PDB file of C-alpha atoms and ligand atoms in Angstrom:
ATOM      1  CA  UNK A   8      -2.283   3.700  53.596  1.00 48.00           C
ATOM      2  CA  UNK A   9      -4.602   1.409  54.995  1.00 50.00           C
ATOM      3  CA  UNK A  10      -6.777   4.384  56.360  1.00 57.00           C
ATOM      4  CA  UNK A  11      -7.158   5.490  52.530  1.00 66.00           C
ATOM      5  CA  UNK A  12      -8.061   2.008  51.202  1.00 67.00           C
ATOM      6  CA  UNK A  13     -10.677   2.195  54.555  1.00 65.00           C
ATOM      7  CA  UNK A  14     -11.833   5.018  52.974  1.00 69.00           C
ATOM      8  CA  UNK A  15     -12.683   4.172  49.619  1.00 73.00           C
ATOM      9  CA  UNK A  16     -13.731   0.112  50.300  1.00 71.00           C
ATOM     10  CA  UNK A  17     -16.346   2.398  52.736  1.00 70.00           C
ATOM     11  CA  UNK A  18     -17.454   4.660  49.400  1.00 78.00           C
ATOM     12  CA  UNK A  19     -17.426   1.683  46.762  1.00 88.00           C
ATOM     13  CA  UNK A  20     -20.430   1.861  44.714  1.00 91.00           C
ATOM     14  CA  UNK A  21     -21.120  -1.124  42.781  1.00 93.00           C
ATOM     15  CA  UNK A  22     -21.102  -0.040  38.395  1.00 94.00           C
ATOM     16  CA  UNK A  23     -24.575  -0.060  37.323  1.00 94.00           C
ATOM     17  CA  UNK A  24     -26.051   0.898  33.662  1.00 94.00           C
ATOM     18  CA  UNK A  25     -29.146   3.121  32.784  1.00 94.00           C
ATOM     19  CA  UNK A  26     -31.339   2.422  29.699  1.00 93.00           C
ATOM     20  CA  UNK A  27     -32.739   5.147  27.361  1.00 92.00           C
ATOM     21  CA  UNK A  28     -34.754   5.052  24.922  1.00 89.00           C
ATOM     22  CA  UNK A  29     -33.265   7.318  22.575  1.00 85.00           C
ATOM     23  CA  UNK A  30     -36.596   7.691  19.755  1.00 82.00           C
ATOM     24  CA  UNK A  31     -38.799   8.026  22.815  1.00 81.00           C
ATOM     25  CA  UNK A  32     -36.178   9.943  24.269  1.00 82.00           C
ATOM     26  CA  UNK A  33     -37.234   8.128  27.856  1.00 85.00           C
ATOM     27  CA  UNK A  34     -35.930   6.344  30.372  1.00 89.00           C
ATOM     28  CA  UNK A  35     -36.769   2.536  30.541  1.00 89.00           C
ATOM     29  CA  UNK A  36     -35.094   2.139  33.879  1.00 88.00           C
ATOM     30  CA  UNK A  37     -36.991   2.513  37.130  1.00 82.00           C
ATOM     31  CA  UNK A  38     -36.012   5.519  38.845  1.00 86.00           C
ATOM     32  CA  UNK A  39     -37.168   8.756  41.334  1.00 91.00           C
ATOM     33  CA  UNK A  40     -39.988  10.397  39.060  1.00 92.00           C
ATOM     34  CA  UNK A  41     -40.817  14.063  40.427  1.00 94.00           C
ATOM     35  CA  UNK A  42     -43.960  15.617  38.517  1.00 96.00           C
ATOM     36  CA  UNK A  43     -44.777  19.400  38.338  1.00 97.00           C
ATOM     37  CA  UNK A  44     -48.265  20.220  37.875  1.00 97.00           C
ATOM     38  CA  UNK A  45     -49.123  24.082  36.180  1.00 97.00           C
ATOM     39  CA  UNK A  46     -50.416  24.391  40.213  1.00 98.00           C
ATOM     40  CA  UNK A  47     -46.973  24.265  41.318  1.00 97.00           C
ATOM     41  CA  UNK A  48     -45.988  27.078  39.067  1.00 97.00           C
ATOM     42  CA  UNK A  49     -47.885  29.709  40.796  1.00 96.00           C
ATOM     43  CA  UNK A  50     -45.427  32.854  41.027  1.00 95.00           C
ATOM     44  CA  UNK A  51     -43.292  32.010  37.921  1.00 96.00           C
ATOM     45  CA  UNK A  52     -45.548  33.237  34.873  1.00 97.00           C
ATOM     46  CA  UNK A  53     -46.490  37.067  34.033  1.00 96.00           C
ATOM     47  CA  UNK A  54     -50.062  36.363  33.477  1.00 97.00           C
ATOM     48  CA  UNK A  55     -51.391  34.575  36.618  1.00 97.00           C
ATOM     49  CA  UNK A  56     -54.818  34.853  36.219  1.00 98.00           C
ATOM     50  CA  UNK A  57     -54.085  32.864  32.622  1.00 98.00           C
ATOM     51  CA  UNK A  58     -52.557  29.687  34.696  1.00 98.00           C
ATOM     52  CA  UNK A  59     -55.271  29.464  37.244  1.00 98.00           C
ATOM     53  CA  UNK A  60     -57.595  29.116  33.816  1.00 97.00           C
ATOM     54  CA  UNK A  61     -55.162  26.514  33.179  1.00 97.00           C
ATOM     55  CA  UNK A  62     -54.965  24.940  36.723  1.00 97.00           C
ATOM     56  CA  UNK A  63     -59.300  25.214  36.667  1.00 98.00           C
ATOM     57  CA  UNK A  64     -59.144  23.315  33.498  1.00 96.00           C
ATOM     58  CA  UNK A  65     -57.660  20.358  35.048  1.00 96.00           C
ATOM     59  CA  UNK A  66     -54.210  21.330  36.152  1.00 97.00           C
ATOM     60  CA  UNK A  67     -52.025  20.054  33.324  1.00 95.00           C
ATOM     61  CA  UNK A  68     -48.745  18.156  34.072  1.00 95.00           C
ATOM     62  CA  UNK A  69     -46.220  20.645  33.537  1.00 95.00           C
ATOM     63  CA  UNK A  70     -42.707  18.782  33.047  1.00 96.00           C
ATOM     64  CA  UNK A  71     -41.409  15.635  34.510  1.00 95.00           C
ATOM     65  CA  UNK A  72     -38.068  14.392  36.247  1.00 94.00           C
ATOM     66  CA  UNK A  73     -36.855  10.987  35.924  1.00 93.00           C
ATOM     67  CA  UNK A  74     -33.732  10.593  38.175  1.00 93.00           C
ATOM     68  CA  UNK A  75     -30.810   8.445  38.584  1.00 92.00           C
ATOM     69  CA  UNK A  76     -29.809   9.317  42.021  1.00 88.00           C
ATOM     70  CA  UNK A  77     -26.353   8.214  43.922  1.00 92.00           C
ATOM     71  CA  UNK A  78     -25.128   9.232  47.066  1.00 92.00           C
ATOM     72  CA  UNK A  79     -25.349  13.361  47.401  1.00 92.00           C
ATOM     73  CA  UNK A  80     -21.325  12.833  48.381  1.00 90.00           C
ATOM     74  CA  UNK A  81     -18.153  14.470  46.519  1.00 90.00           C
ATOM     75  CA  UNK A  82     -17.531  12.885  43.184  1.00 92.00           C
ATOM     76  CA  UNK A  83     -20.293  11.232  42.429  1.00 95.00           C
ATOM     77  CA  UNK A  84     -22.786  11.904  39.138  1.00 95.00           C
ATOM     78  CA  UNK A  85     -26.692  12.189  39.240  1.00 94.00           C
ATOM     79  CA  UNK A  86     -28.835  12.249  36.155  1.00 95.00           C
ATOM     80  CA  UNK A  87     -32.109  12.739  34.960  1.00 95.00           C
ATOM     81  CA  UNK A  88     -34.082  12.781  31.982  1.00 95.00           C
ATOM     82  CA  UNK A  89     -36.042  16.036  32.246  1.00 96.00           C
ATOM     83  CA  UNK A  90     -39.746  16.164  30.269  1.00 96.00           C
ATOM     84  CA  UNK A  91     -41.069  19.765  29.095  1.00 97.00           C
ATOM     85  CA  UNK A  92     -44.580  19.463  27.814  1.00 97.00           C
ATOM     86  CA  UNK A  93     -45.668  22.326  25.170  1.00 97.00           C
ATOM     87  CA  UNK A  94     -48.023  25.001  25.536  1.00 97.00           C
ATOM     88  CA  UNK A  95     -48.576  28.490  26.502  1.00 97.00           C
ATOM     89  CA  UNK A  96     -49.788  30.382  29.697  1.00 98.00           C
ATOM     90  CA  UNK A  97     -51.036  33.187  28.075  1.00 97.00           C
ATOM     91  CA  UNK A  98     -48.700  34.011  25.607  1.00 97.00           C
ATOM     92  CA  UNK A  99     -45.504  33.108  27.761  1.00 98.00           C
ATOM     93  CA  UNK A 100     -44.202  29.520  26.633  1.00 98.00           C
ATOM     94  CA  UNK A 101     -44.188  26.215  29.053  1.00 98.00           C
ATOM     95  CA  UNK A 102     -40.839  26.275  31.599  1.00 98.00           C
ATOM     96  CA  UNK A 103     -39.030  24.954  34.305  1.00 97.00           C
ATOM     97  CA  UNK A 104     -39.174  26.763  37.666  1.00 96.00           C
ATOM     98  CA  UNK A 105     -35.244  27.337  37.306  1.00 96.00           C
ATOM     99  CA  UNK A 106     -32.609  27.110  39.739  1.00 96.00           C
ATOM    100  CA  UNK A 107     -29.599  27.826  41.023  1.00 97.00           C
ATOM    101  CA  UNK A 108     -27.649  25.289  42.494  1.00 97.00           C
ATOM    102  CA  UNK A 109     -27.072  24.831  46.475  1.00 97.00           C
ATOM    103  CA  UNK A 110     -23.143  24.309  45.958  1.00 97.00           C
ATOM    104  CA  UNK A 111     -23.116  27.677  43.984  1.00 97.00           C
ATOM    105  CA  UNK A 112     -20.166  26.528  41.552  1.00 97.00           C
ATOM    106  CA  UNK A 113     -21.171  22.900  40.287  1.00 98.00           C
ATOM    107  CA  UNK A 114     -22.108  22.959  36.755  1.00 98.00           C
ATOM    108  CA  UNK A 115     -24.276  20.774  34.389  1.00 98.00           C
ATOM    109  CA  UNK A 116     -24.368  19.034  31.188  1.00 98.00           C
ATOM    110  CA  UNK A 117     -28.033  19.281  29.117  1.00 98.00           C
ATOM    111  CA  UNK A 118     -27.867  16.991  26.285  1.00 97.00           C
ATOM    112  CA  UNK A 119     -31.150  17.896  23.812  1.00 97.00           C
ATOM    113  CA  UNK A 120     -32.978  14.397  23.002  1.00 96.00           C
ATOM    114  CA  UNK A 121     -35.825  15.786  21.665  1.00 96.00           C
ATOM    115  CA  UNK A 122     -37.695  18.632  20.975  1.00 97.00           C
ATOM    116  CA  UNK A 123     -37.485  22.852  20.560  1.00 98.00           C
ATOM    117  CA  UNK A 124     -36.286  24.945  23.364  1.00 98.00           C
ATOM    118  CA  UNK A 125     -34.582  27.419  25.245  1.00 98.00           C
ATOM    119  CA  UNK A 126     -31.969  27.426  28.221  1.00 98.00           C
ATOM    120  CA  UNK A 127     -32.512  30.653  29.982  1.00 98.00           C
ATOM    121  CA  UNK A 128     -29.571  31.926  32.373  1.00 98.00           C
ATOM    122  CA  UNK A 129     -28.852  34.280  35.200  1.00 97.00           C
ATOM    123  CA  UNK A 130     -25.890  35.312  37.194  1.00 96.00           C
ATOM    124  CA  UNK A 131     -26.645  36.930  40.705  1.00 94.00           C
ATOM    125  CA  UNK A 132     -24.535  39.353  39.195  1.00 94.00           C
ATOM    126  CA  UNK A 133     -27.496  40.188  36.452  1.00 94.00           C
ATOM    127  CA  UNK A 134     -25.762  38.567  33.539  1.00 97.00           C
ATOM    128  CA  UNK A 135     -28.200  36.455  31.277  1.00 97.00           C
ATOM    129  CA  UNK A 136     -27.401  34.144  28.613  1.00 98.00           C
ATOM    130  CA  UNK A 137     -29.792  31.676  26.584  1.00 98.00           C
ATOM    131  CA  UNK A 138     -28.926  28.920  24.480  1.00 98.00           C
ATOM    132  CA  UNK A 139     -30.710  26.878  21.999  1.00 98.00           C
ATOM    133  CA  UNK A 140     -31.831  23.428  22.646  1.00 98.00           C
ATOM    134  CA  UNK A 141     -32.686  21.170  20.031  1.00 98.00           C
ATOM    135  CA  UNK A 142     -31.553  17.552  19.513  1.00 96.00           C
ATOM    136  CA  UNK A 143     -27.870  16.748  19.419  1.00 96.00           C
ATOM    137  CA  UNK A 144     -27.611  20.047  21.317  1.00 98.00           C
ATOM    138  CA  UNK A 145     -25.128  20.095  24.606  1.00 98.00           C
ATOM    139  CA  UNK A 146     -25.836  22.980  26.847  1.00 98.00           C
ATOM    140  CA  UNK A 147     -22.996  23.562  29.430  1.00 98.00           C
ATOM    141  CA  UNK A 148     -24.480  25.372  32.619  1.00 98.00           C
ATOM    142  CA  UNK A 149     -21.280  26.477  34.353  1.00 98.00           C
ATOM    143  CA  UNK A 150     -21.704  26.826  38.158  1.00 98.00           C
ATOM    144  CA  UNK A 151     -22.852  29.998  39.505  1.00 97.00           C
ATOM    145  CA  UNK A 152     -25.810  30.178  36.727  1.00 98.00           C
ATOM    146  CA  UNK A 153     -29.415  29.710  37.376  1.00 97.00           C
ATOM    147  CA  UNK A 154     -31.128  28.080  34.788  1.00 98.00           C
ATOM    148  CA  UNK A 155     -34.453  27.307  33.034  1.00 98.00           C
ATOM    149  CA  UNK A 156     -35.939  25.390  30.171  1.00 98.00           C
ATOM    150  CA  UNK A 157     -38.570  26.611  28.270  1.00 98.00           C
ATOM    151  CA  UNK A 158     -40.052  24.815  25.676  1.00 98.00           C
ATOM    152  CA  UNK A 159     -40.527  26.892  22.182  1.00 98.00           C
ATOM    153  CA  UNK A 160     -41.944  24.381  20.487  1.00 98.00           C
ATOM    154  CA  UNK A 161     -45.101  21.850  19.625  1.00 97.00           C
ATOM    155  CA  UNK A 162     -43.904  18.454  21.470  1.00 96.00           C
ATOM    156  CA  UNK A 163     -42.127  17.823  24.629  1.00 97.00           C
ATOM    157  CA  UNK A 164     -38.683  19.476  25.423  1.00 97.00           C
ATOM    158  CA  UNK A 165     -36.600  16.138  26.248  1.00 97.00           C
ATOM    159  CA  UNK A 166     -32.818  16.709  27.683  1.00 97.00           C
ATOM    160  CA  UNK A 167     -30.621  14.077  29.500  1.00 96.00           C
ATOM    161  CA  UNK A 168     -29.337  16.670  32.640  1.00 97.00           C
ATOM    162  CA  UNK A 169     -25.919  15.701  34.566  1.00 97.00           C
ATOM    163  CA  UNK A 170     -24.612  16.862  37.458  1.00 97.00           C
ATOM    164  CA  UNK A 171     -22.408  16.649  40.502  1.00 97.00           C
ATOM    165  CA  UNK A 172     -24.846  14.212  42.588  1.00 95.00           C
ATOM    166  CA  UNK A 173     -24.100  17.151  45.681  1.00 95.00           C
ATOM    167  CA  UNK A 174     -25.165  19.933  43.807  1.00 96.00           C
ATOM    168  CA  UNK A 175     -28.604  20.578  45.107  1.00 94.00           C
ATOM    169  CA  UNK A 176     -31.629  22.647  44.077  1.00 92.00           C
ATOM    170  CA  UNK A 177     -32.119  26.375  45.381  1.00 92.00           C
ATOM    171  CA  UNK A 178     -35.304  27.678  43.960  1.00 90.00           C
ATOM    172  CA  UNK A 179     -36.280  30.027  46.612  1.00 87.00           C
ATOM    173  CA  UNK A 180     -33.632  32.268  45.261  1.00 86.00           C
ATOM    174  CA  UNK A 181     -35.773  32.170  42.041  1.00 89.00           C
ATOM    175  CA  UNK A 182     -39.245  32.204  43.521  1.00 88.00           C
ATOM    176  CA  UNK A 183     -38.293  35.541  44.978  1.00 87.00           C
ATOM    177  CA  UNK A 184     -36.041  37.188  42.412  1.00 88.00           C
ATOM    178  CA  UNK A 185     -37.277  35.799  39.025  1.00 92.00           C
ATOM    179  CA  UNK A 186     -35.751  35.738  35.510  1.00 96.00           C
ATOM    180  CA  UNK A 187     -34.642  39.453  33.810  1.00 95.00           C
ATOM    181  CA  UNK A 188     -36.358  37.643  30.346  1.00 97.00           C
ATOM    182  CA  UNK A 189     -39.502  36.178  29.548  1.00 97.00           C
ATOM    183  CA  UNK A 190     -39.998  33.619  26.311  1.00 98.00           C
ATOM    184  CA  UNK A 191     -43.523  34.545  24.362  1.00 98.00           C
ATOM    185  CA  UNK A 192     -45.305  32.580  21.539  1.00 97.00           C
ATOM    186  CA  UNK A 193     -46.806  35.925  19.421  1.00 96.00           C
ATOM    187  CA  UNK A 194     -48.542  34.842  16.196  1.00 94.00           C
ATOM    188  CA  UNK A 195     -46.521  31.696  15.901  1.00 90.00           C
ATOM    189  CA  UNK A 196     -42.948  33.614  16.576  1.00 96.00           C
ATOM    190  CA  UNK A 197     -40.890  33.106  19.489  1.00 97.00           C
ATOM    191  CA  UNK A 198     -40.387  36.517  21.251  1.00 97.00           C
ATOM    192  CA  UNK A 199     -37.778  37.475  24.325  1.00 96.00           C
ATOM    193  CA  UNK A 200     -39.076  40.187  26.314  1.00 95.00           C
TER     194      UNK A 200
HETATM  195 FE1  FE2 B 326     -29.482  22.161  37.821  1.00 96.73          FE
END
């Protein structure tokens, strides 16, 4: 008994609170910011000559990351507040690299803030599955998917994304494999191809 109270007085977090601005759909507390420039999505868009015009131009901020990170240990919760500008390269519309996750079977929660968009799914197995994200929206990722936002629409694709804090990020599987669908902007109508 006094091994498990060891334990946990060893594991105690102290309670904390996050604020969000929920018009600006942002975060107003300080936390991990990871940016993603249209040069770091080299690989992930049919048309690459179109997103080296785009990288020449300036290379664009592509989506940010705001995290809330605790302790990558068994029941704990990290969060983030994930950014998705708008925009095309070529015809294909703005996205996230995707990923799976490193512990295969941990899940996530998107809640929609703000903004037009898709979540784009895969299975290893070749199943795919998108749903629609628009405010109020709550996308469950089960575990086992790889996922990606992509941002149908004409202002930033804001979701509030949480997840068991050991999940992880494996994108290599993604850089090498792809997505089976692509999301195109054709004369103002979203497209899956
Ligand atoms: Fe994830």
């Amino acid at each position: 008994m006094s091994t498990q109270v060891g334990k946990v007085a060893a594991e105690l977090m102290a309670p904390f609170t996050t604020g969000i601005d929920l018009e600006r759909a942002e975060l107003v507390t300080p936390c991990h910011r990871v940016v993603r420039r249209a040069s770091d999505m080299r690989g992930h868009y049919a048309d690459a000559e179109a997103l080296e015009v785009l990288i020449a131009k300036g290379d664009p901020v592509h989506y940010e990351v705001f995290e809330i990170l605790t302790p990558e240990t068994r029941g704990n919760l990290s969060y983030c507040i994930s950014k998705l500008y708008p925009g095309v390269v070529g015809e294909e519309c703005f996205m996230t690299k995707g990923h799976y996750h490193t512990v295969a079977q941990t899940a996530e929660l998107y809640l929609a803030l703000r903004g037009e968009g898709i979540m784009l799914m895969k299975t290893a197995e070749g199943k795919v599955d998108t749903q629609k994200m628009v405010r109020g929206n709550m996308v469950y990722v089960p575990g086992y998917w790889a996922h990606r936002s992509i941002n149908t629409g004409t202002e930033p694709l804001v979701s509030l994304c949480i997840y068991p804090a050991e999940a992880g990020h494996n994108y290599g599987d993604i850089e090498t494999q792809g997505f089976p669908r692509r999301i195109y902007k054709r004369d103002g109508q979203i497209v899956m191809a």
